[in-house]
JSON list of C-alpha atoms in Angstrom, two decimals:
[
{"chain": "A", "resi": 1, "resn": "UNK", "atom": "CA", "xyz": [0.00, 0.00, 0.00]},
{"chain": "A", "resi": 2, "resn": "UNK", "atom": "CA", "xyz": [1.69, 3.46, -0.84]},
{"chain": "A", "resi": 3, "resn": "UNK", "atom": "CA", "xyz": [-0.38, 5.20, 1.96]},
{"chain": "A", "resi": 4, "resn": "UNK", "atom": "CA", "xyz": [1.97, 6.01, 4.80]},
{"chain": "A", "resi": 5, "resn": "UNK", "atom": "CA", "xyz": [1.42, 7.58, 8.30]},
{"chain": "A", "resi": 6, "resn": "UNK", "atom": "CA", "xyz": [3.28, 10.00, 10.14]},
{"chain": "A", "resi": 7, "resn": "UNK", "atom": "CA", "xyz": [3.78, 9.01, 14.11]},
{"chain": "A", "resi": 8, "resn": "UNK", "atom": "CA", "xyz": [1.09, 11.37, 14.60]},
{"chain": "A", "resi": 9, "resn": "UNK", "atom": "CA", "xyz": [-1.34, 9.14, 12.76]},
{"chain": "A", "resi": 10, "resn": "UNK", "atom": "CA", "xyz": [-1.76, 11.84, 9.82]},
{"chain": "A", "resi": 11, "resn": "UNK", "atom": "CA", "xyz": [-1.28, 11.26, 6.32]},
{"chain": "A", "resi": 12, "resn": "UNK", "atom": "CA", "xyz": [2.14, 12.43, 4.20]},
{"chain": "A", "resi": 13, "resn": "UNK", "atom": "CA", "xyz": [0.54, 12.51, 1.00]},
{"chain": "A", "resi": 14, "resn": "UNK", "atom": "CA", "xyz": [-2.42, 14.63, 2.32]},
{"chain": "A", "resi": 15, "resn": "UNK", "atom": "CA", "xyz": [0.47, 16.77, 4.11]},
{"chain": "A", "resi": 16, "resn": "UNK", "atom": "CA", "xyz": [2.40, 17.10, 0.66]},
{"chain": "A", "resi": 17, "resn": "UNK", "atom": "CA", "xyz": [-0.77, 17.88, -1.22]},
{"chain": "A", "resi": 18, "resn": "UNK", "atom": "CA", "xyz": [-1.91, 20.70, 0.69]},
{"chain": "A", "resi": 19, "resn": "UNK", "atom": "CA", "xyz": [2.17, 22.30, 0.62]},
{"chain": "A", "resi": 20, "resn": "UNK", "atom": "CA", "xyz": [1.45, 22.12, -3.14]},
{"chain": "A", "resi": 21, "resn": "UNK", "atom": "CA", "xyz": [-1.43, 24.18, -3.23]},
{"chain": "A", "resi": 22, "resn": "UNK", "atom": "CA", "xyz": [-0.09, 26.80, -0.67]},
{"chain": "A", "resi": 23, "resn": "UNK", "atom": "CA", "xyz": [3.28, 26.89, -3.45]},
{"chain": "A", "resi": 24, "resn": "UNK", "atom": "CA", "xyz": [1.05, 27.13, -6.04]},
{"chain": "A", "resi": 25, "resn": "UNK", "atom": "CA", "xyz": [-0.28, 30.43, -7.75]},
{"chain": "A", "resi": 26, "resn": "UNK", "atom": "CA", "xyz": [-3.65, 31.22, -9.31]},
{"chain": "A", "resi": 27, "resn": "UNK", "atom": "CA", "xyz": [-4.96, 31.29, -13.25]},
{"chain": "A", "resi": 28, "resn": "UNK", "atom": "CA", "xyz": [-7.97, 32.92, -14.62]},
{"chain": "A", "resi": 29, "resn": "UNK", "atom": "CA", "xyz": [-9.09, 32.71, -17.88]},
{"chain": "A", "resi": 30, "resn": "UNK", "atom": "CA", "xyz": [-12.05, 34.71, -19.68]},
{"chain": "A", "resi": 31, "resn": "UNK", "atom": "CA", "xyz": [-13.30, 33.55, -23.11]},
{"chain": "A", "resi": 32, "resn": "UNK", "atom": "CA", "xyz": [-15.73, 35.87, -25.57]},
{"chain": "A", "resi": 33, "resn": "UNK", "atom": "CA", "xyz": [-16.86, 35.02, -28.83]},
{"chain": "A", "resi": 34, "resn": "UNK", "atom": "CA", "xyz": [-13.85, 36.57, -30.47]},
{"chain": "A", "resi": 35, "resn": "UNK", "atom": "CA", "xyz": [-11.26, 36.54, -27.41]},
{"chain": "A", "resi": 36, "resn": "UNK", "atom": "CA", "xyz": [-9.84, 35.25, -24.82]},
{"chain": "A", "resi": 37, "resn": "UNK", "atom": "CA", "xyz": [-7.71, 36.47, -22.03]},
{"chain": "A", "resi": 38, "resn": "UNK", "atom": "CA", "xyz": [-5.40, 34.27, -19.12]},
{"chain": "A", "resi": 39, "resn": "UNK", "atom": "CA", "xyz": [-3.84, 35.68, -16.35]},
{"chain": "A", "resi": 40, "resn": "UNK", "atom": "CA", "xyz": [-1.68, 34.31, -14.00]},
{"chain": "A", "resi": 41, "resn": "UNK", "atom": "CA", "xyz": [-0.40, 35.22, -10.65]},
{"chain": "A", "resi": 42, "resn": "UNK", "atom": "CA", "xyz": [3.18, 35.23, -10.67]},
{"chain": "A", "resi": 43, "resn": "UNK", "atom": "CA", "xyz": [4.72, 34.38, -7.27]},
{"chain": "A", "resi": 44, "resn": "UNK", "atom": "CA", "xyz": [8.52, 33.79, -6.00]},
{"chain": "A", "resi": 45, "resn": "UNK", "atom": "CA", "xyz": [9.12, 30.56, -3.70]},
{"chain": "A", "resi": 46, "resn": "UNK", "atom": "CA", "xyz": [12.03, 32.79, -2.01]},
{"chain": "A", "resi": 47, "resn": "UNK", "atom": "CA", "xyz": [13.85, 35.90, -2.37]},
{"chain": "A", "resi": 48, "resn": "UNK", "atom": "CA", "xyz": [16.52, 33.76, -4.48]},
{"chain": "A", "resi": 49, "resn": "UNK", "atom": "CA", "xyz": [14.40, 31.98, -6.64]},
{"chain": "A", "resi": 50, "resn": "UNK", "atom": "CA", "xyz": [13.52, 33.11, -10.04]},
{"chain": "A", "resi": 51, "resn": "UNK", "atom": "CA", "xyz": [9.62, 32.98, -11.48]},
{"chain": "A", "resi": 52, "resn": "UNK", "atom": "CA", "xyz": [8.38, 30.32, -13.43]},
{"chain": "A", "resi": 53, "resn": "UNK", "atom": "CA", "xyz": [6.79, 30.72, -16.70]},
{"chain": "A", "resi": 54, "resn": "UNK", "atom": "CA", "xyz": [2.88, 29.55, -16.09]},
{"chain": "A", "resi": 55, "resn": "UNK", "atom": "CA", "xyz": [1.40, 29.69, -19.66]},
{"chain": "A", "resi": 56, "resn": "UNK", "atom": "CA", "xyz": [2.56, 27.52, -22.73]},
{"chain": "A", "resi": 57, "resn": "UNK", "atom": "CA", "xyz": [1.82, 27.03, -26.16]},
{"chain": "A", "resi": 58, "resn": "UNK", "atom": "CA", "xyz": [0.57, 23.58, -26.63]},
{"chain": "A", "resi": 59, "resn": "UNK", "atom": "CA", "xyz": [-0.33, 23.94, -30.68]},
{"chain": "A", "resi": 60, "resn": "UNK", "atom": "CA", "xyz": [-1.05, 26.56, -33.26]},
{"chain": "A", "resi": 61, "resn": "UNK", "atom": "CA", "xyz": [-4.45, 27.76, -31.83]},
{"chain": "A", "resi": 62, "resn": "UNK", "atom": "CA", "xyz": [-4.16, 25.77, -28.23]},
{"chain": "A", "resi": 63, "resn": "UNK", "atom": "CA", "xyz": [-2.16, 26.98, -24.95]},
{"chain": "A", "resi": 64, "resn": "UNK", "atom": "CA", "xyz": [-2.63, 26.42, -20.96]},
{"chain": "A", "resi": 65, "resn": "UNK", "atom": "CA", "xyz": [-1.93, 28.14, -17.90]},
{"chain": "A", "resi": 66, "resn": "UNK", "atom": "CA", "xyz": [-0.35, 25.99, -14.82]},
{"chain": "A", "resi": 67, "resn": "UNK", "atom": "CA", "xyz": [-1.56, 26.83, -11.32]},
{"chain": "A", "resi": 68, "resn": "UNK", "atom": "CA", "xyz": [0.18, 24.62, -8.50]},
{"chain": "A", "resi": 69, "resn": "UNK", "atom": "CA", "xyz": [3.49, 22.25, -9.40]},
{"chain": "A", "resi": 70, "resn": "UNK", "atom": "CA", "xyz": [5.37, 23.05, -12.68]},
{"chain": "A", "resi": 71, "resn": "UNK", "atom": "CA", "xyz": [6.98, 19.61, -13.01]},
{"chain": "A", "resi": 72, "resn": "UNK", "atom": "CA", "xyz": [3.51, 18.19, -12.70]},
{"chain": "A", "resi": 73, "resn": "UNK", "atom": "CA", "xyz": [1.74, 20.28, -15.65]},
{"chain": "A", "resi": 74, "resn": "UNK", "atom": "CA", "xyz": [4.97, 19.89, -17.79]},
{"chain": "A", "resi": 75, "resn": "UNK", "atom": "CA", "xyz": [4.30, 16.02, -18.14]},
{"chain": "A", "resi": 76, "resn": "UNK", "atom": "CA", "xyz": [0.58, 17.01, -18.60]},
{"chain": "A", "resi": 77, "resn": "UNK", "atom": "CA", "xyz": [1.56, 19.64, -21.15]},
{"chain": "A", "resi": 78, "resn": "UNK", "atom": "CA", "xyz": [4.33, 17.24, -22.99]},
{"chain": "A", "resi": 79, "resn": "UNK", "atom": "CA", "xyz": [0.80, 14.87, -23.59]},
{"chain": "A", "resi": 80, "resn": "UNK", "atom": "CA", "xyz": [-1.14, 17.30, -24.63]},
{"chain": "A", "resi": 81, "resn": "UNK", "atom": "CA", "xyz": [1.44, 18.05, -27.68]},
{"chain": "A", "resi": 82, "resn": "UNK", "atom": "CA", "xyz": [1.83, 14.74, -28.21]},
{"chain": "A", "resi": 83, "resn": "UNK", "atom": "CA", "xyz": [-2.27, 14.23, -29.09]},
{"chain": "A", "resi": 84, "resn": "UNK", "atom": "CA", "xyz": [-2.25, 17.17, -30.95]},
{"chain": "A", "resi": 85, "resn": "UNK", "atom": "CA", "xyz": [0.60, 15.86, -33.32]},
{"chain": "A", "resi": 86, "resn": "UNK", "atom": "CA", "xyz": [-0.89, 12.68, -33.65]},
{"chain": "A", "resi": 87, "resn": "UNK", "atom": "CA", "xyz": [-4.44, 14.01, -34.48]},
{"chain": "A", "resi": 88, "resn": "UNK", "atom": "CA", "xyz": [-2.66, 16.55, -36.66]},
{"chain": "A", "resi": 89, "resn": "UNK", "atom": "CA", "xyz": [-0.92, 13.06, -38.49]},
{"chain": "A", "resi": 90, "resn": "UNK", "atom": "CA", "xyz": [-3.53, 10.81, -38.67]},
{"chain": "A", "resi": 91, "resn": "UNK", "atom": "CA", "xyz": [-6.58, 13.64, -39.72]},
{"chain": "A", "resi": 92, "resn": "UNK", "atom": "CA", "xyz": [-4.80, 16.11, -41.31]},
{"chain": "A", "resi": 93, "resn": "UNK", "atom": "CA", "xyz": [-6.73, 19.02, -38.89]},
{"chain": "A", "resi": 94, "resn": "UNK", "atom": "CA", "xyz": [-6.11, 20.53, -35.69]},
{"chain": "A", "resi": 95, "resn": "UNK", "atom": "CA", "xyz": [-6.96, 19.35, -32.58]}
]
């Protein structure tokens, strides 16, 4: 079982889950007929850290905004480009 207890009797994974959404920063996103509009909250870890880019390109007419763990959405966002080229390959449209 990958469930493990502290001595306390609470649960790590709960414990790591709710650090990553106090690290994490927000997204908003408005859509019209003719436009749409993300913003993102851009927030430093520490003074000596850098800040992370939060919105990528995923295809010609496709991009997302990452609130909470980069590494996460990265592995999201590197199979999200991966459907897109294969429906690009096998139909000849965009996703």
């Amino acid at each position: 079982d990958v469930i493990t207890f502290s001595p306390a009797g609470r649960l790590h994974q709960v414990e790591y889950a709710m650090e990553a959404v106090k690290q994490g920063s927000a997204c908003v996103g408005l859509r019209s007929n003719t436009h749409v509009v993300i913003g993102v909250l851009l927030r430093r870890a520490s003074e000596l850290a850098d800040y992370q880019q939060k919105i990528f390109k995923v295809d010609d007419h496709m991009g997302i905004s990452i609130s909470g763990l980069i590494a996460d959405a990265r592995v999201l966002r590197k199979f999200m480009i991966q459907e897109c080229l294969n429906h690009k390959f096998v139909y000849d449209t965009p996703l």
